Short mmCIF file of C-alpha atoms and ligand atoms in Angstrom, two decimals:
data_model
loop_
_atom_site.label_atom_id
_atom_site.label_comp_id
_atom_site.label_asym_id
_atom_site.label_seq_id
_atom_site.Cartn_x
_atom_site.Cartn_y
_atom_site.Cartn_z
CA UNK A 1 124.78 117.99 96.16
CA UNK A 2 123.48 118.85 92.81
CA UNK A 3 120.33 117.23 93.35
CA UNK A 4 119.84 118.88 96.72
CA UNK A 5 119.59 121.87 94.79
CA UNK A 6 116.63 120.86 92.72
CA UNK A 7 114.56 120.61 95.83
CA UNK A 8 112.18 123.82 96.11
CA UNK A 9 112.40 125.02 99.74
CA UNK A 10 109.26 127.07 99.43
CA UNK A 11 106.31 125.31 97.15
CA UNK A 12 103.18 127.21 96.64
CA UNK A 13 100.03 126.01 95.32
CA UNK A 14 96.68 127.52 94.27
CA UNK A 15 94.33 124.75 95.13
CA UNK A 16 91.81 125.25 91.97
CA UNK A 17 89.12 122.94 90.45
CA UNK A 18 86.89 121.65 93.22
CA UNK A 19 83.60 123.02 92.20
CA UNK A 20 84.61 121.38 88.26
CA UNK A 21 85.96 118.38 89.71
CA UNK A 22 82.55 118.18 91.62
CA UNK A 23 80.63 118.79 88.31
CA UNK A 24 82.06 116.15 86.49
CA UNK A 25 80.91 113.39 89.41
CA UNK A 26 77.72 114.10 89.48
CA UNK A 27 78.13 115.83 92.86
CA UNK A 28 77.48 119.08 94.59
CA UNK A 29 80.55 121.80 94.64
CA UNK A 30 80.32 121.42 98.09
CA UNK A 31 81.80 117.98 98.11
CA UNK A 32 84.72 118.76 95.56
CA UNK A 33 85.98 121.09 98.51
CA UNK A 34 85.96 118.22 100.74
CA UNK A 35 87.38 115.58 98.24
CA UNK A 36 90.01 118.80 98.25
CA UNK A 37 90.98 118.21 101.69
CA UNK A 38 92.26 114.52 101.01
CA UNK A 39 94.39 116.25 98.58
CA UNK A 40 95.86 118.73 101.51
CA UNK A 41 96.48 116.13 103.49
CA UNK A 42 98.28 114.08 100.89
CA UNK A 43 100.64 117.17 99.59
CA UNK A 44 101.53 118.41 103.19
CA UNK A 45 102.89 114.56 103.69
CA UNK A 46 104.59 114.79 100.32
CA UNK A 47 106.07 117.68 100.70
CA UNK A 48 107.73 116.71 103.87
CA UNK A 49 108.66 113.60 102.46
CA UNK A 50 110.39 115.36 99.64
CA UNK A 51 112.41 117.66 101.74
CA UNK A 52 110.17 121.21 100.93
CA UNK A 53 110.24 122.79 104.57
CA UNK A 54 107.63 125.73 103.51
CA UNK A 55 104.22 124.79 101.63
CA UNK A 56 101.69 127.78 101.24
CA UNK A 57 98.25 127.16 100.23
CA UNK A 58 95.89 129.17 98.80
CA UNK A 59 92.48 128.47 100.75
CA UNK A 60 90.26 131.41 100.12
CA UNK A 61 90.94 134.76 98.54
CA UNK A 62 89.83 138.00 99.84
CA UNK A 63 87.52 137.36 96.21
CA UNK A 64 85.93 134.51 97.58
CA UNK A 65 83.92 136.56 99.65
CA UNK A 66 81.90 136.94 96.82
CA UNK A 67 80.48 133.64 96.45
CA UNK A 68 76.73 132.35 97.53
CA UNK A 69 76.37 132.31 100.86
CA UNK A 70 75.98 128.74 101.40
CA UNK A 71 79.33 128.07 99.68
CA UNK A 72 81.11 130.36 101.89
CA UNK A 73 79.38 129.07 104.71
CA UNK A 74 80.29 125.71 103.69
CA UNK A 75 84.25 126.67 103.11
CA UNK A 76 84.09 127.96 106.79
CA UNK A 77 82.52 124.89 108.22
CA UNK A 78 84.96 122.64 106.79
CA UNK A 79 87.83 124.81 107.84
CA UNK A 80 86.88 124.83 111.42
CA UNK A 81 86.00 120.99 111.25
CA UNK A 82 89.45 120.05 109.22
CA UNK A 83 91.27 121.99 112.13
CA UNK A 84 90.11 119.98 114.75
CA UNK A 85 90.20 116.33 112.80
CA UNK A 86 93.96 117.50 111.25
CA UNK A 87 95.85 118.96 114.45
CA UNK A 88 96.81 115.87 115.94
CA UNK A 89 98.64 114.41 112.77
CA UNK A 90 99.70 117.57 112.29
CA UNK A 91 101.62 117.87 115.22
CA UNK A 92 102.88 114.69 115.02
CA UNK A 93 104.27 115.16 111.87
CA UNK A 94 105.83 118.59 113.16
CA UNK A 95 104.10 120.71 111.06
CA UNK A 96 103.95 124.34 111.92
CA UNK A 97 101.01 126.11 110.59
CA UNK A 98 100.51 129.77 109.81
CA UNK A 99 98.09 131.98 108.42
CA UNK A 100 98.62 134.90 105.98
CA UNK A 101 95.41 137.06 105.19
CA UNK A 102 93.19 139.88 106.96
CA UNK A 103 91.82 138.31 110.43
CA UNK A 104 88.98 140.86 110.69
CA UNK A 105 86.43 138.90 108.89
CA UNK A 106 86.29 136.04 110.11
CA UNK A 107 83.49 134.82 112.51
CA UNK A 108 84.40 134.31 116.06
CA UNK A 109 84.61 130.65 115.58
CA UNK A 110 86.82 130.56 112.72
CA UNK A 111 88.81 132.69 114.49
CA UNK A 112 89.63 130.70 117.13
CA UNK A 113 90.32 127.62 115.29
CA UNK A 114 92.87 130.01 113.40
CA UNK A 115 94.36 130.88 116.69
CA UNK A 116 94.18 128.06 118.36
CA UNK A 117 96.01 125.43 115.11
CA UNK A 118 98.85 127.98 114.91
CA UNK A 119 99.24 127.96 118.83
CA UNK A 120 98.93 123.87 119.19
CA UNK A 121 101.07 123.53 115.85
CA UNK A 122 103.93 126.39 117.09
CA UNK A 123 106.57 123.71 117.93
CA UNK A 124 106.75 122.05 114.38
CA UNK A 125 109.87 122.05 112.68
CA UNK A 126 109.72 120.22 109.67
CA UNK A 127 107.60 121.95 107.57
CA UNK A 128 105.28 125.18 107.74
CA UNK A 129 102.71 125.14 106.12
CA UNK A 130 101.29 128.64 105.19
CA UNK A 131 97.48 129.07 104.95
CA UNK A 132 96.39 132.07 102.80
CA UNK A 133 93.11 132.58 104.13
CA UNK A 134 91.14 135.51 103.12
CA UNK A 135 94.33 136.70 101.70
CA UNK A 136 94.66 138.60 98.65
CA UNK A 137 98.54 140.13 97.52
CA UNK A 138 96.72 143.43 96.59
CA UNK A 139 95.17 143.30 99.69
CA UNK A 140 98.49 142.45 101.50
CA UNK A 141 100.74 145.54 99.37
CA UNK A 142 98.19 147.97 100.06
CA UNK A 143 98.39 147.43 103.86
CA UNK A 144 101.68 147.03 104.02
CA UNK A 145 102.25 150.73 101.89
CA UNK A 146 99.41 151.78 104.83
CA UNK A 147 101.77 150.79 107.84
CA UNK A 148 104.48 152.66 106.32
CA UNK A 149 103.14 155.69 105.16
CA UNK A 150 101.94 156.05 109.13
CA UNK A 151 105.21 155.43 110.08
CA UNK A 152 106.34 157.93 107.70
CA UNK A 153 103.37 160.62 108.75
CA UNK A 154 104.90 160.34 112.47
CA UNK A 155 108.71 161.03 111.51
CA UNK A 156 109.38 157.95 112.12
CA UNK A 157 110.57 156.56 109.00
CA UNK A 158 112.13 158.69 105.76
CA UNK A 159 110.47 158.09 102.46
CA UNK A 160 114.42 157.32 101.23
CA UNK A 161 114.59 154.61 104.07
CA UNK A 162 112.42 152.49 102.41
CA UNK A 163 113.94 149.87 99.88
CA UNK A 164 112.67 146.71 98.99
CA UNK A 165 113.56 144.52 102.09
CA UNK A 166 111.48 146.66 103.90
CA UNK A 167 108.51 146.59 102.30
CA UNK A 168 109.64 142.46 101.31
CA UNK A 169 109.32 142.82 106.00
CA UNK A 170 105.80 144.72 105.99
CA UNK A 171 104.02 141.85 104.33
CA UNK A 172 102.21 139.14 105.92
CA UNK A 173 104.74 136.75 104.42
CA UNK A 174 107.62 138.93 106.85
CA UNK A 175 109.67 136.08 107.85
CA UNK A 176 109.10 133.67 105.22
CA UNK A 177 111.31 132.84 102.24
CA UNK A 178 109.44 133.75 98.52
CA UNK A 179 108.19 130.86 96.89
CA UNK A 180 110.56 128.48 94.67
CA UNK A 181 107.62 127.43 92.86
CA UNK A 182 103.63 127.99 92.09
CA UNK A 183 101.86 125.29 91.19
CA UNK A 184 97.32 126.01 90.05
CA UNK A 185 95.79 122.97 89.34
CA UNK A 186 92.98 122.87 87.05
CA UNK A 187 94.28 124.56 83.96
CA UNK A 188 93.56 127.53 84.90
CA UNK A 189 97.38 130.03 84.31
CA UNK A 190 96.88 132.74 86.42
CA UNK A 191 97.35 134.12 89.46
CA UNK A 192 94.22 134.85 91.42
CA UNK A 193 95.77 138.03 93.45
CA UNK A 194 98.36 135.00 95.15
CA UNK A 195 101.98 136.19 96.03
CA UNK A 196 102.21 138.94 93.43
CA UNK A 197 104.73 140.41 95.36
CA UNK A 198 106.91 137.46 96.31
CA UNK A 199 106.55 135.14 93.01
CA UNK A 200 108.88 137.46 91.05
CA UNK A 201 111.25 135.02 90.33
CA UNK A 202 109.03 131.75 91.40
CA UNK A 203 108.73 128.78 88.75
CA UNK A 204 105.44 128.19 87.56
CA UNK A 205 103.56 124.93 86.16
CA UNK A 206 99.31 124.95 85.49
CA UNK A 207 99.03 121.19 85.33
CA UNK A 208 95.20 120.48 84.44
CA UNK A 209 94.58 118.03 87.37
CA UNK A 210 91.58 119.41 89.59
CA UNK A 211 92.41 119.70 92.88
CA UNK A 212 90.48 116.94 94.77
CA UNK A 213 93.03 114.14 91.89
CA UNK A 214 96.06 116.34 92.79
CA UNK A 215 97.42 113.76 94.86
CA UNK A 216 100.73 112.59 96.00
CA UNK A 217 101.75 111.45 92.91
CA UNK A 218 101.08 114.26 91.18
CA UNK A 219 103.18 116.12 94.00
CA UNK A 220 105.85 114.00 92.96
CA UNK A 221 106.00 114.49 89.55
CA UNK A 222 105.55 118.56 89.68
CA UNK A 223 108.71 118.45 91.62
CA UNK A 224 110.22 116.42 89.01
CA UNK A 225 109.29 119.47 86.64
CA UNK A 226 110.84 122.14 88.99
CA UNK A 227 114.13 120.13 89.25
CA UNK A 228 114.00 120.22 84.89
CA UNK A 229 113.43 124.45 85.42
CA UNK A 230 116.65 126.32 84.64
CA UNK A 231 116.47 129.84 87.18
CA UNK A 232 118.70 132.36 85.82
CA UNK A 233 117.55 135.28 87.87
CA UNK A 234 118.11 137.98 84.89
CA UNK A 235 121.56 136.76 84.81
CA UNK A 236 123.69 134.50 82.04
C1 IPE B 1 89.08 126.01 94.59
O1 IPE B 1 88.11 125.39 93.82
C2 IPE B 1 88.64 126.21 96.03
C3 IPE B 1 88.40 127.60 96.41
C4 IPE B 1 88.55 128.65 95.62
C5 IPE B 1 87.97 127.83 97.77
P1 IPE B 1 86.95 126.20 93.15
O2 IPE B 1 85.81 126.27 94.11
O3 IPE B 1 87.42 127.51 92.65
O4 IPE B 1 86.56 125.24 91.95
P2 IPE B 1 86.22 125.67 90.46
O5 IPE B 1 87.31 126.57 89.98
O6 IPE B 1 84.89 126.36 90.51
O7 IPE B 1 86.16 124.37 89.71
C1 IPE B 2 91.75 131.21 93.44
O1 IPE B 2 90.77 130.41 92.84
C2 IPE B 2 91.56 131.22 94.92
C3 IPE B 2 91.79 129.95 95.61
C4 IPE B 2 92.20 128.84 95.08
C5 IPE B 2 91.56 129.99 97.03
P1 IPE B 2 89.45 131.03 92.22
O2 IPE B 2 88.71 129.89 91.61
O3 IPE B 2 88.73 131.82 93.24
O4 IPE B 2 90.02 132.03 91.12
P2 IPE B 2 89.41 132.56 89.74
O5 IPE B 2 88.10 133.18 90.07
O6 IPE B 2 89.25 131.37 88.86
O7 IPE B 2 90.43 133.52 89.23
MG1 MG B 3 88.22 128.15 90.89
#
């Protein structure tokens, strides 16, 4: 029993380090992102394996946006492309899939492979794995404080109504637990703008692996640092 407890139910991972891992080969950023996808695959298996039953991603930040053209260009391509080679293993694995992030600017095609994984993927119940996908938490508080200052403006809501459940319920992330534990590859320790909201109490480990190496036995041994993590919550 005491070891079930060590198992995080919600991982989270900031997938950082392709372009680097790239540079290092000899090879174009553009194939560190796909090396990176090997890595997905591997972690989503591992997790499962391991007992996690909700694994959130970090794919592309509402920042990204920002990048040349023909990197962004590239990150869409092989985002519509790994959605049709993935869904079938997917499925058979019983992976749910779902996307937190804005949805309005996305090309039409990238927005029906969005639509279309979560709708094939729906009936998975072993794990869900949560894409952030132009997602940013700013982004995420600020139209979630939108919604309910509407809601407020119509007499609908009272400004004393709303506690932190609420606002925990206007966030993309409604329905789905806070993360356990964060995980950012590369080195980097910071948050990029992921989860600001729900990591409050998360566990957090920056190995220096680059993405495209994280594989599953690096998986494996971050969850043997989580289960080493004492949580004490602000308590004794
Ligand atoms: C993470 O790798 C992938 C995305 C942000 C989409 P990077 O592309 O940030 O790689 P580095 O940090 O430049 O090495
Ligand atoms: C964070 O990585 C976003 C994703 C992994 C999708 P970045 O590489 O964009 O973050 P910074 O710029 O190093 O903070
Ligand atoms: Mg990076």
């Amino acid at each position: 029993m005491e070891s079930m407890k060590r198992i995080p139910h919600h991982v989270a991972i900031i997938m950082d380090g392709n372009g680097r891992w790239a540079k290092s080969h000899g090879k174009e950023r553009y194939e560190g992102h796909i090396e990176g996808v090997q890595s997905v695959r591997e972690c989503i298996k591992a997790a499962s394996r391991y007992g996690v039953r909700y694994l959130t991603l970090y794919a592309f930040s509402t920042e990204n946006w920002g990048r040349p053209q023909e990197e962004v260009d590239a990150l869409m391509e092989l985002f519509c492309k790994s959605v049709m080679a993935e869904t079938p293993e997917l499925v058979a694995q019983g992976v749910q899939v779902r996307f937190i992030g804005r949805r309005d600017r996305f090309s039409e095609k990238v927005c029906e492979h969005l639509t279309r994984i979560e709708s094939d993927t729906a009936a998975g119940q072993t794990l869900t794995l949560v894409l952030a996908f132009d997602y940013s938490s700013r982004d995420e508080i600020t139209a979630a404080v939108r919604a309910l200052a509407q809601r407020v403006a119509k007499g609908e809501l009272q400004p004393e109504e709303i506690d932190e459940p609420m606002i925990a319920r206007s966030l993309y992330t409604a329905d789905i637990p806070d993360p356990d534990f964060i995980i950012r590859t590369s080195g980097e320790c910071r948050l990029s703008n992921f989860l600001l909201w729900q990591a409050s109490y998360a566990e957090m480990y920056f190995p220096t692996t680059m993405w495209p190496d994280f594989r599953q036995d690096e998986f494996f041994e971050a969850m043997e640092v989580f289960a080493q993590r004492d949580r004490r919550y602000g308590k004794l």
